[in-house]
């Protein structure tokens, strides 16, 4: 059945509106001043130049990660390990910067970013290889890799890279030299905006204009047909795992060299998971991903701003994010589901010995 | 040594009960990432009710009621609205984390911890000895493990439940009401998570603080996979995870310089990845096709 594009766009908007109404209703029942909360949300996200800065600051990591994750989803791989990939990317890039403090920024920063991106990709290739070579479920393994990375970050911040002069409770690393930073504490700078624009443009070209983009879509739609057309699906799988991990690693490096200038235990919690929601809301289109990232970035900015102007606890808007997650896939997932079914059907055909031997080996190596 | 075993059991009980919940859900074909949220909601409702009413029975009862409703919501979204089971589960966990933090401020006007005047009964407290510190739910966990084993291995309903997970289409063809079995197992899971939450907040610390579960729900989820969906295996895995948790805290105190506690705490997750990969390899050797979680659940 042909789906009307308007309807497809209306669904995520409807889900978000319904979640907003529900959560605001809960605030009203709990006796909070709804008018003040709504006004505070608008003020904190789009009401002033400072608010817009905050919104963009949070939209940047969401956008970078969601662009990568969207590629993996498009190929039918449910990589949900972005949070961990972001953490190892941040750790790797920070370690380079701290170890080579005296080096020229024009050499050190690109090296650090390369290391961060590579580590993110490697972290993602663990579930990727287990999935494409063995057939182990990437959903579970990538989730487990997240928890390992969280602990790794905790160890790095309390052990090897711990700040000597830190006095507070929260463990942090040493700050990077100011010359290495890509932005100040606000997290928005021309460099970062240009980087984001390049990434969106790259994603548009990759998905719409290149052979790889076509292969990703074909593999996602029907892996068996893709095999018959001569596409090596397991290689495409590895590529999307590496790309999504690289994007998350880049987001980690941006965090370390941009707004934070250092790292602390459990920084940017839930960004990896929010990026998954962004990618699902946007249905993987790069421009739509940009819009969705700005929306959720605005929400995040409002979450941080609200406790200042109202007595509403920050947890109140965290609830909103969770509620959106609860409903959002009601509309977004049939796409993924269809792909999974296609793959299940593909395997059924594989078992009956339908394809020629050479193809069968390739198909089963994909799991 | 006995003391350390008791500490491990205390640390393991919430994970253990939640893992049994996850096992039932997964046997029926639903991957339950909402365990963390149900743990949090159970812990909060139990503590809040204990403070307001002073009755431990009402506290546990209220936690069970709330968790049954949340599990019902989970079921409706997954089966009737065809939502992605993993995202809904994570969303449930996120919402519960936000909602309990919000309710802490809305009802008790604090962002720190709320103290409960009462705790769970300790059956052996009168007898004394090393086991005196264990709450009634630790003993219940042993009993519930045996009950789960009996239901799954020895009853018709248990067999059908497993069929819903391993081959829902065949189960449907054989006349098994798959969706109803899934609801039943999710409801049992809600109940078990309410007990787990009560154990978490009312057994030792007798208080609820923001995000008290700290990932124990995800550990339980991992224990289900590591234990291979078998009641005994899942319980052993959960106790192993609980011990790793206790040992991680212990090692922080004892030999922080030799072995950072974070590496001990990584063990459960690494073990789960290894176990999943090994299972798949073994299945391949036997000539079976490994099923992916997503296909099994949708």
mmCIF file of C-alpha atoms in Angstrom, chain A residues 35-358:
data_model
loop_
_atom_site.group_PDB
_atom_site.id
_atom_site.type_symbol
_atom_site.label_atom_id
_atom_site.label_comp_id
_atom_site.label_asym_id
_atom_site.label_seq_id
_atom_site.Cartn_x
_atom_site.Cartn_y
_atom_site.Cartn_z
ATOM 1 C CA UNK A 35 1.837 28.478 32.294
ATOM 2 C CA UNK A 36 5.196 29.130 33.914
ATOM 3 C CA UNK A 37 6.513 25.748 32.800
ATOM 4 C CA UNK A 38 5.468 26.252 29.188
ATOM 5 C CA UNK A 39 6.883 29.766 29.181
ATOM 6 C CA UNK A 40 10.096 28.479 30.765
ATOM 7 C CA UNK A 41 10.402 25.718 28.171
ATOM 8 C CA UNK A 42 10.074 28.212 25.337
ATOM 9 C CA UNK A 43 12.431 30.701 26.995
ATOM 10 C CA UNK A 44 15.028 28.032 27.697
ATOM 11 C CA UNK A 45 15.073 26.590 24.198
ATOM 12 C CA UNK A 46 14.320 29.293 21.607
ATOM 13 C CA UNK A 47 13.490 32.416 23.626
ATOM 14 C CA UNK A 48 16.844 34.182 23.394
ATOM 15 C CA UNK A 49 20.222 34.017 21.722
ATOM 16 C CA UNK A 50 21.674 32.229 24.741
ATOM 17 C CA UNK A 51 18.821 29.729 24.630
ATOM 18 C CA UNK A 52 19.436 29.053 20.939
ATOM 19 C CA UNK A 53 23.116 28.501 21.713
ATOM 20 C CA UNK A 54 22.163 25.904 24.311
ATOM 21 C CA UNK A 55 19.749 24.257 21.865
ATOM 22 C CA UNK A 56 22.397 23.998 19.157
ATOM 23 C CA UNK A 57 24.992 22.825 21.680
ATOM 24 C CA UNK A 58 22.830 19.771 22.423
ATOM 25 C CA UNK A 59 21.632 19.324 18.849
ATOM 26 C CA UNK A 60 25.217 18.854 17.620
ATOM 27 C CA UNK A 61 25.984 15.502 19.318
ATOM 28 C CA UNK A 62 22.455 14.262 18.599
ATOM 29 C CA UNK A 63 22.827 15.133 14.924
ATOM 30 C CA UNK A 64 26.276 13.567 14.510
ATOM 31 C CA UNK A 65 25.294 10.317 16.230
ATOM 32 C CA UNK A 66 21.854 10.074 14.629
ATOM 33 C CA UNK A 67 23.301 10.438 11.119
ATOM 34 C CA UNK A 68 25.542 7.419 11.759
ATOM 35 C CA UNK A 69 22.961 5.355 13.603
ATOM 36 C CA UNK A 70 20.472 6.077 10.830
ATOM 37 C CA UNK A 71 22.813 4.423 8.306
ATOM 38 C CA UNK A 72 22.985 1.263 10.424
ATOM 39 C CA UNK A 73 19.206 1.210 10.827
ATOM 40 C CA UNK A 74 18.778 1.746 7.108
ATOM 41 C CA UNK A 75 20.815 -1.373 6.435
ATOM 42 C CA UNK A 76 18.642 -3.222 8.969
ATOM 43 C CA UNK A 77 21.178 -3.374 11.802
ATOM 44 C CA UNK A 78 19.929 -2.232 15.163
ATOM 45 C CA UNK A 79 23.111 -0.757 16.599
ATOM 46 C CA UNK A 80 22.156 0.849 19.915
ATOM 47 C CA UNK A 81 25.698 1.157 21.255
ATOM 48 C CA UNK A 82 26.210 4.821 20.350
ATOM 49 C CA UNK A 83 26.589 5.953 23.949
ATOM 50 C CA UNK A 84 29.555 3.653 24.542
ATOM 51 C CA UNK A 85 31.093 4.435 21.156
ATOM 52 C CA UNK A 86 30.845 8.118 22.007
ATOM 53 C CA UNK A 87 32.558 7.542 25.355
ATOM 54 C CA UNK A 88 35.527 5.625 23.960
ATOM 55 C CA UNK A 89 35.877 8.218 21.188
ATOM 56 C CA UNK A 90 35.965 10.967 23.792
ATOM 57 C CA UNK A 91 38.451 9.065 25.966
ATOM 58 C CA UNK A 92 40.783 8.321 23.049
ATOM 59 C CA UNK A 93 40.799 11.847 21.673
ATOM 60 C CA UNK A 94 41.263 13.361 25.118
ATOM 61 C CA UNK A 95 44.172 11.031 25.913
ATOM 62 C CA UNK A 96 45.976 12.153 22.754
ATOM 63 C CA UNK A 97 45.435 15.815 23.573
ATOM 64 C CA UNK A 98 46.609 15.451 27.164
ATOM 65 C CA UNK A 99 49.629 13.350 26.269
ATOM 66 C CA UNK A 100 50.774 15.819 23.641
ATOM 67 C CA UNK A 101 50.016 19.079 25.383
ATOM 68 C CA UNK A 102 52.873 21.057 23.871
ATOM 69 C CA UNK A 103 52.301 20.067 20.269
ATOM 70 C CA UNK A 104 50.949 22.447 17.624
ATOM 71 C CA UNK A 105 47.136 22.476 17.679
ATOM 72 C CA UNK A 106 46.904 22.041 13.917
ATOM 73 C CA UNK A 107 48.646 18.677 14.222
ATOM 74 C CA UNK A 108 47.429 17.434 17.596
ATOM 75 C CA UNK A 109 43.707 18.103 17.181
ATOM 76 C CA UNK A 110 43.301 16.248 13.859
ATOM 77 C CA UNK A 111 45.330 13.343 15.281
ATOM 78 C CA UNK A 112 43.163 13.287 18.395
ATOM 79 C CA UNK A 113 39.990 13.316 16.315
ATOM 80 C CA UNK A 114 41.322 10.525 14.133
ATOM 81 C CA UNK A 115 42.032 8.421 17.214
ATOM 82 C CA UNK A 116 38.592 9.156 18.677
ATOM 83 C CA UNK A 117 36.838 8.282 15.436
ATOM 84 C CA UNK A 118 38.885 5.099 15.036
ATOM 85 C CA UNK A 119 38.165 3.975 18.592
ATOM 86 C CA UNK A 120 34.445 4.616 18.158
ATOM 87 C CA UNK A 121 34.473 2.563 14.969
ATOM 88 C CA UNK A 122 36.420 -0.266 16.652
ATOM 89 C CA UNK A 123 34.037 -0.304 19.613
ATOM 90 C CA UNK A 124 31.165 -0.593 17.152
ATOM 91 C CA UNK A 125 32.914 -3.280 15.099
ATOM 92 C CA UNK A 126 32.905 -5.659 18.082
ATOM 93 C CA UNK A 127 29.130 -6.157 17.897
ATOM 94 C CA UNK A 128 29.400 -5.693 14.124
ATOM 95 C CA UNK A 129 31.831 -8.563 13.659
ATOM 96 C CA UNK A 130 29.993 -10.770 16.138
ATOM 97 C CA UNK A 131 26.843 -10.124 14.147
ATOM 98 C CA UNK A 132 28.102 -10.518 10.605
ATOM 99 C CA UNK A 133 30.588 -13.331 11.254
ATOM 100 C CA UNK A 134 28.824 -15.348 13.942
ATOM 101 C CA UNK A 135 25.240 -14.142 13.861
ATOM 102 C CA UNK A 136 25.238 -12.973 17.488
ATOM 103 C CA UNK A 137 22.495 -10.455 18.115
ATOM 104 C CA UNK A 138 23.808 -6.910 17.740
ATOM 105 C CA UNK A 139 21.041 -5.426 19.893
ATOM 106 C CA UNK A 140 22.221 -7.165 23.016
ATOM 107 C CA UNK A 141 25.952 -7.029 22.387
ATOM 108 C CA UNK A 142 25.967 -3.319 21.507
ATOM 109 C CA UNK A 143 23.936 -2.596 24.646
ATOM 110 C CA UNK A 144 26.446 -4.533 26.753
ATOM 111 C CA UNK A 145 29.330 -2.639 25.144
ATOM 112 C CA UNK A 146 27.647 0.569 26.366
ATOM 113 C CA UNK A 147 27.848 -0.500 29.988
ATOM 114 C CA UNK A 148 31.478 -1.524 29.608
ATOM 115 C CA UNK A 149 32.291 1.894 28.114
ATOM 116 C CA UNK A 150 30.486 3.683 30.960
ATOM 117 C CA UNK A 151 32.702 1.853 33.452
ATOM 118 C CA UNK A 152 35.780 2.509 31.309
ATOM 119 C CA UNK A 153 35.028 6.228 31.401
ATOM 120 C CA UNK A 154 34.557 6.052 35.156
ATOM 121 C CA UNK A 155 37.929 4.356 35.498
ATOM 122 C CA UNK A 156 39.658 6.867 33.222
ATOM 123 C CA UNK A 157 38.182 9.813 35.120
ATOM 124 C CA UNK A 158 39.037 8.415 38.548
ATOM 125 C CA UNK A 159 42.347 6.809 37.593
ATOM 126 C CA UNK A 160 44.801 7.484 34.771
ATOM 127 C CA UNK A 161 43.542 10.866 33.567
ATOM 128 C CA UNK A 162 42.158 12.122 36.857
ATOM 129 C CA UNK A 163 42.515 15.807 37.456
ATOM 130 C CA UNK A 164 45.156 16.491 40.101
ATOM 131 C CA UNK A 165 43.574 19.671 41.372
ATOM 132 C CA UNK A 166 39.959 18.451 41.359
ATOM 133 C CA UNK A 167 38.350 18.979 44.717
ATOM 134 C CA UNK A 168 34.675 18.394 43.978
ATOM 135 C CA UNK A 169 32.760 15.162 44.355
ATOM 136 C CA UNK A 170 32.434 14.496 40.630
ATOM 137 C CA UNK A 171 35.585 12.958 39.181
ATOM 138 C CA UNK A 172 36.867 14.843 36.165
ATOM 139 C CA UNK A 173 39.907 14.640 33.922
ATOM 140 C CA UNK A 174 42.514 17.327 33.457
ATOM 141 C CA UNK A 175 41.292 20.108 31.159
ATOM 142 C CA UNK A 176 42.657 20.326 27.629
ATOM 143 C CA UNK A 177 44.938 23.257 26.756
ATOM 144 C CA UNK A 178 42.794 26.193 25.635
ATOM 145 C CA UNK A 179 44.514 26.290 22.246
ATOM 146 C CA UNK A 180 43.136 22.861 21.344
ATOM 147 C CA UNK A 181 39.509 23.717 21.950
ATOM 148 C CA UNK A 182 37.114 23.953 19.006
ATOM 149 C CA UNK A 183 34.630 26.060 20.929
ATOM 150 C CA UNK A 184 34.250 27.706 24.286
ATOM 151 C CA UNK A 185 32.031 26.363 27.041
ATOM 152 C CA UNK A 186 28.895 27.290 25.135
ATOM 153 C CA UNK A 187 29.617 24.454 22.710
ATOM 154 C CA UNK A 188 28.794 26.458 19.581
ATOM 155 C CA UNK A 189 31.423 27.815 17.224
ATOM 156 C CA UNK A 190 31.794 28.365 13.480
ATOM 157 C CA UNK A 191 34.128 25.367 13.278
ATOM 158 C CA UNK A 192 31.559 23.016 14.782
ATOM 159 C CA UNK A 193 28.720 24.416 12.665
ATOM 160 C CA UNK A 194 30.783 23.953 9.508
ATOM 161 C CA UNK A 195 31.591 20.397 10.635
ATOM 162 C CA UNK A 196 27.883 19.657 11.086
ATOM 163 C CA UNK A 197 27.005 21.171 7.713
ATOM 164 C CA UNK A 198 29.702 19.034 6.077
ATOM 165 C CA UNK A 199 28.379 15.915 7.791
ATOM 166 C CA UNK A 200 24.791 16.564 6.694
ATOM 167 C CA UNK A 201 25.965 17.260 3.143
ATOM 168 C CA UNK A 202 28.090 14.120 3.251
ATOM 169 C CA UNK A 203 25.134 12.073 4.446
ATOM 170 C CA UNK A 204 22.909 13.486 1.689
ATOM 171 C CA UNK A 205 25.509 12.581 -0.920
ATOM 172 C CA UNK A 206 26.224 9.175 0.607
ATOM 173 C CA UNK A 207 22.605 8.069 0.765
ATOM 174 C CA UNK A 208 21.435 9.670 -2.456
ATOM 175 C CA UNK A 209 24.370 9.756 -4.819
ATOM 176 C CA UNK A 210 26.749 6.896 -4.126
ATOM 177 C CA UNK A 211 26.911 3.192 -4.787
ATOM 178 C CA UNK A 212 27.371 2.465 -1.072
ATOM 179 C CA UNK A 213 24.222 4.392 -0.176
ATOM 180 C CA UNK A 214 22.245 2.378 -2.672
ATOM 181 C CA UNK A 215 23.742 -0.865 -1.370
ATOM 182 C CA UNK A 216 22.859 0.068 2.211
ATOM 183 C CA UNK A 217 19.248 0.659 1.246
ATOM 184 C CA UNK A 218 19.034 -2.521 -0.805
ATOM 185 C CA UNK A 219 20.533 -4.649 1.964
ATOM 186 C CA UNK A 220 18.107 -3.128 4.431
ATOM 187 C CA UNK A 221 15.153 -3.712 2.187
ATOM 188 C CA UNK A 222 15.927 -7.236 1.099
ATOM 189 C CA UNK A 223 19.274 -8.838 1.902
ATOM 190 C CA UNK A 224 18.712 -11.869 -0.303
ATOM 191 C CA UNK A 225 17.882 -9.824 -3.347
ATOM 192 C CA UNK A 226 20.958 -7.730 -2.574
ATOM 193 C CA UNK A 227 23.070 -10.912 -2.496
ATOM 194 C CA UNK A 228 21.712 -11.994 -5.851
ATOM 195 C CA UNK A 229 22.610 -8.609 -7.266
ATOM 196 C CA UNK A 230 26.202 -9.198 -6.246
ATOM 197 C CA UNK A 231 26.288 -7.022 -3.146
ATOM 198 C CA UNK A 232 28.320 -8.516 -0.327
ATOM 199 C CA UNK A 233 25.837 -7.880 2.429
ATOM 200 C CA UNK A 234 28.094 -8.786 5.325
ATOM 201 C CA UNK A 235 30.682 -6.284 4.094
ATOM 202 C CA UNK A 236 28.016 -3.583 3.831
ATOM 203 C CA UNK A 237 27.008 -4.523 7.377
ATOM 204 C CA UNK A 238 30.536 -4.057 8.652
ATOM 205 C CA UNK A 239 30.807 -0.731 6.845
ATOM 206 C CA UNK A 240 27.646 0.651 8.440
ATOM 207 C CA UNK A 241 28.726 -0.571 11.870
ATOM 208 C CA UNK A 242 32.080 1.153 11.390
ATOM 209 C CA UNK A 243 30.453 4.341 10.067
ATOM 210 C CA UNK A 244 27.926 4.603 12.885
ATOM 211 C CA UNK A 245 30.644 3.930 15.458
ATOM 212 C CA UNK A 246 32.909 6.490 13.799
ATOM 213 C CA UNK A 247 30.143 9.092 13.949
ATOM 214 C CA UNK A 248 29.563 8.403 17.639
ATOM 215 C CA UNK A 249 33.314 8.548 18.295
ATOM 216 C CA UNK A 250 33.427 11.891 16.488
ATOM 217 C CA UNK A 251 30.598 13.159 18.696
ATOM 218 C CA UNK A 252 32.648 12.140 21.726
ATOM 219 C CA UNK A 253 35.722 13.967 20.443
ATOM 220 C CA UNK A 254 33.592 17.047 19.710
ATOM 221 C CA UNK A 255 32.288 16.935 23.275
ATOM 222 C CA UNK A 256 35.809 16.699 24.694
ATOM 223 C CA UNK A 257 37.320 19.412 22.475
ATOM 224 C CA UNK A 258 34.180 21.562 22.326
ATOM 225 C CA UNK A 259 31.913 22.417 25.246
ATOM 226 C CA UNK A 260 33.553 20.294 27.951
ATOM 227 C CA UNK A 261 37.285 20.758 27.363
ATOM 228 C CA UNK A 262 37.728 17.661 29.496
ATOM 229 C CA UNK A 263 35.606 14.737 30.600
ATOM 230 C CA UNK A 264 33.740 13.763 33.696
ATOM 231 C CA UNK A 265 32.093 10.547 34.851
ATOM 232 C CA UNK A 266 28.892 9.792 32.969
ATOM 233 C CA UNK A 267 28.865 12.962 30.845
ATOM 234 C CA UNK A 268 25.920 13.546 28.482
ATOM 235 C CA UNK A 269 23.880 10.610 29.756
ATOM 236 C CA UNK A 270 21.159 9.369 27.415
ATOM 237 C CA UNK A 271 22.531 11.251 24.399
ATOM 238 C CA UNK A 272 23.226 7.956 22.629
ATOM 239 C CA UNK A 273 19.728 6.736 23.263
ATOM 240 C CA UNK A 274 18.141 10.075 22.385
ATOM 241 C CA UNK A 275 20.021 9.914 19.085
ATOM 242 C CA UNK A 276 18.341 6.583 18.380
ATOM 243 C CA UNK A 277 14.982 8.287 18.876
ATOM 244 C CA UNK A 278 16.097 11.171 16.662
ATOM 245 C CA UNK A 279 17.045 8.740 13.903
ATOM 246 C CA UNK A 280 13.713 6.909 14.222
ATOM 247 C CA UNK A 281 11.677 10.125 14.273
ATOM 248 C CA UNK A 282 13.536 11.379 11.226
ATOM 249 C CA UNK A 283 13.089 8.068 9.385
ATOM 250 C CA UNK A 284 16.788 8.276 8.417
ATOM 251 C CA UNK A 285 16.613 11.265 6.048
ATOM 252 C CA UNK A 286 19.633 13.557 6.680
ATOM 253 C CA UNK A 287 17.663 16.818 6.513
ATOM 254 C CA UNK A 288 14.879 15.418 8.679
ATOM 255 C CA UNK A 289 17.565 14.186 11.096
ATOM 256 C CA UNK A 290 18.822 17.761 11.350
ATOM 257 C CA UNK A 291 15.320 19.037 12.194
ATOM 258 C CA UNK A 292 14.674 16.273 14.732
ATOM 259 C CA UNK A 293 18.083 16.832 16.348
ATOM 260 C CA UNK A 294 17.331 20.546 16.763
ATOM 261 C CA UNK A 295 13.952 19.702 18.312
ATOM 262 C CA UNK A 296 15.372 17.265 20.848
ATOM 263 C CA UNK A 297 18.305 19.596 21.435
ATOM 264 C CA UNK A 298 15.794 22.308 22.301
ATOM 265 C CA UNK A 299 14.063 19.934 24.691
ATOM 266 C CA UNK A 300 17.363 19.134 26.334
ATOM 267 C CA UNK A 301 18.206 22.849 26.645
ATOM 268 C CA UNK A 302 14.805 23.467 28.234
ATOM 269 C CA UNK A 303 15.387 20.566 30.647
ATOM 270 C CA UNK A 304 18.488 22.275 31.949
ATOM 271 C CA UNK A 305 16.947 25.751 32.014
ATOM 272 C CA UNK A 306 13.614 24.939 33.672
ATOM 273 C CA UNK A 307 14.793 24.187 37.225
ATOM 274 C CA UNK A 308 16.285 27.692 37.298
ATOM 275 C CA UNK A 309 13.031 29.541 36.622
ATOM 276 C CA UNK A 310 10.477 27.152 38.067
ATOM 277 C CA UNK A 311 10.397 24.749 41.001
ATOM 278 C CA UNK A 312 9.937 21.883 38.578
ATOM 279 C CA UNK A 313 12.675 19.268 39.045
ATOM 280 C CA UNK A 314 14.812 18.365 36.067
ATOM 281 C CA UNK A 315 13.454 14.827 36.225
ATOM 282 C CA UNK A 316 10.116 16.244 35.076
ATOM 283 C CA UNK A 317 11.306 16.806 31.519
ATOM 284 C CA UNK A 318 13.359 13.598 31.517
ATOM 285 C CA UNK A 319 9.955 11.994 31.897
ATOM 286 C CA UNK A 320 8.922 13.700 28.663
ATOM 287 C CA UNK A 321 11.855 12.178 26.763
ATOM 288 C CA UNK A 322 10.940 8.739 28.081
ATOM 289 C CA UNK A 323 7.298 9.199 27.155
ATOM 290 C CA UNK A 324 8.221 10.158 23.606
ATOM 291 C CA UNK A 325 10.326 6.991 23.444
ATOM 292 C CA UNK A 326 7.380 4.942 24.666
ATOM 293 C CA UNK A 327 5.117 5.976 21.797
ATOM 294 C CA UNK A 328 7.460 6.953 18.997
ATOM 295 C CA UNK A 329 8.040 3.500 17.539
ATOM 296 C CA UNK A 330 4.325 2.901 17.345
ATOM 297 C CA UNK A 331 4.673 4.721 14.053
ATOM 298 C CA UNK A 332 8.307 4.315 13.136
ATOM 299 C CA UNK A 333 8.929 0.649 13.490
ATOM 300 C CA UNK A 334 6.813 -1.082 10.891
ATOM 301 C CA UNK A 335 9.618 -0.157 8.490
ATOM 302 C CA UNK A 336 12.246 -1.974 10.530
ATOM 303 C CA UNK A 337 9.870 -4.821 11.161
ATOM 304 C CA UNK A 338 9.314 -5.373 7.483
ATOM 305 C CA UNK A 339 13.055 -5.600 6.962
ATOM 306 C CA UNK A 340 13.440 -8.139 9.712
ATOM 307 C CA UNK A 341 10.646 -10.200 8.224
ATOM 308 C CA UNK A 342 12.267 -10.036 4.837
ATOM 309 C CA UNK A 343 15.447 -11.339 6.383
ATOM 310 C CA UNK A 344 13.612 -14.103 8.220
ATOM 311 C CA UNK A 345 12.006 -15.125 4.972
ATOM 312 C CA UNK A 346 15.419 -14.968 3.357
ATOM 313 C CA UNK A 347 16.775 -17.438 5.882
ATOM 314 C CA UNK A 348 13.851 -19.765 5.393
ATOM 315 C CA UNK A 349 14.734 -19.829 1.714
ATOM 316 C CA UNK A 350 18.348 -20.389 2.645
ATOM 317 C CA UNK A 351 17.522 -23.417 4.749
ATOM 318 C CA UNK A 352 15.556 -25.043 1.979
ATOM 319 C CA UNK A 353 18.706 -24.944 -0.105
ATOM 320 C CA UNK A 354 17.198 -22.689 -2.701
ATOM 321 C CA UNK A 355 20.193 -20.497 -3.613
ATOM 322 C CA UNK A 356 23.333 -21.854 -5.204
ATOM 323 C CA UNK A 357 26.031 -23.037 -2.812
ATOM 324 C CA UNK A 358 28.324 -20.034 -3.158
#
